[in-house]
Amino acid sequence: SSSSSSFSQIPRPIVYTIAGSDSGGGAGVQADLLAISNMGGHACTAITCLTAQNSVGVTQVNAPPVAFLKEQLDTLHTDLPPMAVKIGMLGTADVAETVGQWLWEIRQSSSADDKNHKIW
């Protein structure tokens, strides 16, 4: 039908999840990917922490270097600017500061009249 073909031409909104990876699959970016996709979005991830966990608990958390997190965010933003950003586990103060600074930078650089990519 014509309505389904016109719907398929509408780009899916890009949504970032900036969060930890849950090796058990029940939370973190794994759950965010499913939720964003189920809501019709295109999910992009920036991984803040890696966990060793299962359905019972977490045994270890490892945070990649903040320079790598910043590279993930900058690289995504150059090609896939977000319409929304969901923030999950940040894990460390350095990660929280890096994410906060990055959000401030992209807000400052976004055009006030760019309604397609204004994230707040």
PDB file of C-alpha atoms in Angstrom:
ATOM      1  CA  SER A   1       0.000   0.000   0.000  1.00  0.00           C
ATOM      2  CA  SER A   2       1.058   3.593  -0.482  1.00  0.00           C
ATOM      3  CA  SER A   3       1.022   4.349   3.259  1.00  0.00           C
ATOM      4  CA  SER A   4       3.528   1.602   4.036  1.00  0.00           C
ATOM      5  CA  SER A   5       5.846   2.698   1.233  1.00  0.00           C
ATOM      6  CA  SER A   6       5.782   6.337   2.379  1.00  0.00           C
ATOM      7  CA  PHE A   7       6.404   5.235   5.973  1.00  0.00           C
ATOM      8  CA  SER A   8       9.506   3.307   4.918  1.00  0.00           C
ATOM      9  CA  GLN A   9      10.947   6.515   3.449  1.00  0.00           C
ATOM     10  CA  ILE A  10      10.851   8.290   6.816  1.00  0.00           C
ATOM     11  CA  PRO A  11      14.323   8.030   8.365  1.00  0.00           C
ATOM     12  CA  ARG A  12      14.435   6.327  11.725  1.00  0.00           C
ATOM     13  CA  PRO A  13      15.496   8.707  14.515  1.00  0.00           C
ATOM     14  CA  ILE A  14      19.056   8.191  15.677  1.00  0.00           C
ATOM     15  CA  VAL A  15      19.284   7.551  19.412  1.00  0.00           C
ATOM     16  CA  TYR A  16      22.561   7.185  21.282  1.00  0.00           C
ATOM     17  CA  THR A  17      22.879   5.019  24.334  1.00  0.00           C
ATOM     18  CA  ILE A  18      25.920   5.970  26.384  1.00  0.00           C
ATOM     19  CA  ALA A  19      26.093   3.156  28.883  1.00  0.00           C
ATOM     20  CA  GLY A  20      27.771   0.023  30.141  1.00  0.00           C
ATOM     21  CA  SER A  21      27.689  -3.360  28.474  1.00  0.00           C
ATOM     22  CA  ASP A  22      25.847  -6.058  30.451  1.00  0.00           C
ATOM     23  CA  SER A  23      27.319  -9.438  29.581  1.00  0.00           C
ATOM     24  CA  GLY A  24      24.157 -11.051  30.989  1.00  0.00           C
ATOM     25  CA  GLY A  25      22.044  -9.179  28.429  1.00  0.00           C
ATOM     26  CA  GLY A  26      19.392  -7.915  30.833  1.00  0.00           C
ATOM     27  CA  ALA A  27      20.446  -4.285  31.160  1.00  0.00           C
ATOM     28  CA  GLY A  28      22.878  -1.728  29.797  1.00  0.00           C
ATOM     29  CA  VAL A  29      23.337  -1.166  26.094  1.00  0.00           C
ATOM     30  CA  GLN A  30      21.937  -4.615  25.313  1.00  0.00           C
ATOM     31  CA  ALA A  31      18.553  -3.683  26.787  1.00  0.00           C
ATOM     32  CA  ASP A  32      18.751  -0.161  25.318  1.00  0.00           C
ATOM     33  CA  LEU A  33      19.355  -1.519  21.799  1.00  0.00           C
ATOM     34  CA  LEU A  34      16.235  -3.634  22.042  1.00  0.00           C
ATOM     35  CA  ALA A  35      14.098  -0.817  23.481  1.00  0.00           C
ATOM     36  CA  ILE A  36      15.292   1.767  20.936  1.00  0.00           C
ATOM     37  CA  SER A  37      14.774  -0.631  18.048  1.00  0.00           C
ATOM     38  CA  ASN A  38      11.318  -1.644  19.289  1.00  0.00           C
ATOM     39  CA  MET A  39      10.372   2.046  19.383  1.00  0.00           C
ATOM     40  CA  GLY A  40      11.464   2.511  15.756  1.00  0.00           C
ATOM     41  CA  GLY A  41      14.797   4.188  16.404  1.00  0.00           C
ATOM     42  CA  HIS A  42      18.256   3.578  15.037  1.00  0.00           C
ATOM     43  CA  ALA A  43      20.425   2.836  18.083  1.00  0.00           C
ATOM     44  CA  CYS A  44      24.069   3.871  18.281  1.00  0.00           C
ATOM     45  CA  THR A  45      26.229   2.929  21.254  1.00  0.00           C
ATOM     46  CA  ALA A  46      29.123   4.399  23.153  1.00  0.00           C
ATOM     47  CA  ILE A  47      30.363   1.910  25.727  1.00  0.00           C
ATOM     48  CA  THR A  48      31.332   3.383  29.102  1.00  0.00           C
ATOM     49  CA  CYS A  49      32.026   0.180  31.025  1.00  0.00           C
ATOM     50  CA  LEU A  50      32.307  -3.523  30.402  1.00  0.00           C
ATOM     51  CA  THR A  51      30.888  -5.847  33.003  1.00  0.00           C
ATOM     52  CA  ALA A  52      31.310  -9.460  33.938  1.00  0.00           C
ATOM     53  CA  GLN A  53      27.843 -10.352  35.133  1.00  0.00           C
ATOM     54  CA  ASN A  54      25.023 -12.798  34.957  1.00  0.00           C
ATOM     55  CA  SER A  55      21.439 -12.821  36.207  1.00  0.00           C
ATOM     56  CA  VAL A  56      22.660 -13.097  39.804  1.00  0.00           C
ATOM     57  CA  GLY A  57      25.217 -10.304  40.027  1.00  0.00           C
ATOM     58  CA  VAL A  58      28.217  -8.359  38.808  1.00  0.00           C
ATOM     59  CA  THR A  59      31.695  -9.755  39.458  1.00  0.00           C
ATOM     60  CA  GLN A  60      33.822  -7.128  37.716  1.00  0.00           C
ATOM     61  CA  VAL A  61      33.549  -3.743  35.963  1.00  0.00           C
ATOM     62  CA  ASN A  62      36.184  -2.445  33.563  1.00  0.00           C
ATOM     63  CA  ALA A  63      36.056   1.081  32.121  1.00  0.00           C
ATOM     64  CA  PRO A  64      37.837   1.645  28.799  1.00  0.00           C
ATOM     65  CA  PRO A  65      40.032   4.761  28.630  1.00  0.00           C
ATOM     66  CA  VAL A  66      37.991   7.986  28.454  1.00  0.00           C
ATOM     67  CA  ALA A  67      39.914   8.988  25.318  1.00  0.00           C
ATOM     68  CA  PHE A  68      38.382   5.965  23.586  1.00  0.00           C
ATOM     69  CA  LEU A  69      34.890   6.863  24.807  1.00  0.00           C
ATOM     70  CA  LYS A  70      35.369  10.403  23.465  1.00  0.00           C
ATOM     71  CA  GLU A  71      36.527   8.938  20.137  1.00  0.00           C
ATOM     72  CA  GLN A  72      33.396   6.757  19.964  1.00  0.00           C
ATOM     73  CA  LEU A  73      31.162   9.785  20.560  1.00  0.00           C
ATOM     74  CA  ASP A  74      33.005  12.113  18.182  1.00  0.00           C
ATOM     75  CA  THR A  75      33.112   9.506  15.421  1.00  0.00           C
ATOM     76  CA  LEU A  76      29.388   8.766  15.725  1.00  0.00           C
ATOM     77  CA  HIS A  77      28.485  12.447  15.790  1.00  0.00           C
ATOM     78  CA  THR A  78      30.314  13.252  12.541  1.00  0.00           C
ATOM     79  CA  ASP A  79      28.122  10.856  10.567  1.00  0.00           C
ATOM     80  CA  LEU A  80      25.092   9.944  12.701  1.00  0.00           C
ATOM     81  CA  PRO A  81      24.035  12.937  14.810  1.00  0.00           C
ATOM     82  CA  PRO A  82      21.516  11.999  17.494  1.00  0.00           C
ATOM     83  CA  MET A  83      17.947  13.114  17.939  1.00  0.00           C
ATOM     84  CA  ALA A  84      18.073  11.780  21.498  1.00  0.00           C
ATOM     85  CA  VAL A  85      20.697  10.572  23.948  1.00  0.00           C
ATOM     86  CA  LYS A  86      20.032   8.016  26.677  1.00  0.00           C
ATOM     87  CA  ILE A  87      22.617   7.804  29.437  1.00  0.00           C
ATOM     88  CA  GLY A  88      23.082   4.709  31.556  1.00  0.00           C
ATOM     89  CA  MET A  89      25.900   3.542  33.808  1.00  0.00           C
ATOM     90  CA  LEU A  90      28.881   5.858  33.572  1.00  0.00           C
ATOM     91  CA  GLY A  91      31.019   4.015  36.108  1.00  0.00           C
ATOM     92  CA  THR A  92      33.659   6.607  37.009  1.00  0.00           C
ATOM     93  CA  ALA A  93      33.906  10.342  37.648  1.00  0.00           C
ATOM     94  CA  ASP A  94      36.230  10.698  34.635  1.00  0.00           C
ATOM     95  CA  VAL A  95      33.648   9.068  32.375  1.00  0.00           C
ATOM     96  CA  ALA A  96      30.874  11.278  33.787  1.00  0.00           C
ATOM     97  CA  GLU A  97      32.981  14.397  33.189  1.00  0.00           C
ATOM     98  CA  THR A  98      33.843  13.284  29.642  1.00  0.00           C
ATOM     99  CA  VAL A  99      30.198  12.615  28.751  1.00  0.00           C
ATOM    100  CA  GLY A 100      29.069  15.884  30.322  1.00  0.00           C
ATOM    101  CA  GLN A 101      31.709  17.869  28.445  1.00  0.00           C
ATOM    102  CA  TRP A 102      30.859  16.137  25.158  1.00  0.00           C
ATOM    103  CA  LEU A 103      27.139  16.857  25.590  1.00  0.00           C
ATOM    104  CA  TRP A 104      27.925  20.504  26.339  1.00  0.00           C
ATOM    105  CA  GLU A 105      30.144  20.725  23.233  1.00  0.00           C
ATOM    106  CA  ILE A 106      27.565  19.263  20.858  1.00  0.00           C
ATOM    107  CA  ARG A 107      24.848  21.460  22.309  1.00  0.00           C
ATOM    108  CA  GLN A 108      27.020  24.537  21.756  1.00  0.00           C
ATOM    109  CA  SER A 109      27.803  23.474  18.188  1.00  0.00           C
ATOM    110  CA  SER A 110      24.224  22.625  17.199  1.00  0.00           C
ATOM    111  CA  SER A 111      22.268  25.188  15.293  1.00  0.00           C
ATOM    112  CA  ALA A 112      19.278  26.568  17.177  1.00  0.00           C
ATOM    113  CA  ASP A 113      17.096  26.153  14.088  1.00  0.00           C
ATOM    114  CA  ASP A 114      18.157  22.580  13.343  1.00  0.00           C
ATOM    115  CA  LYS A 115      15.004  20.919  14.645  1.00  0.00           C
ATOM    116  CA  ASN A 116      16.003  17.520  13.245  1.00  0.00           C
ATOM    117  CA  HIS A 117      19.011  17.164  15.490  1.00  0.00           C
ATOM    118  CA  LYS A 118      18.233  19.220  18.564  1.00  0.00           C
ATOM    119  CA  ILE A 119      18.593  16.759  21.426  1.00  0.00           C
ATOM    120  CA  TRP A 120      17.017  18.835  24.209  1.00  0.00           C
TER     121      TRP A 120
END
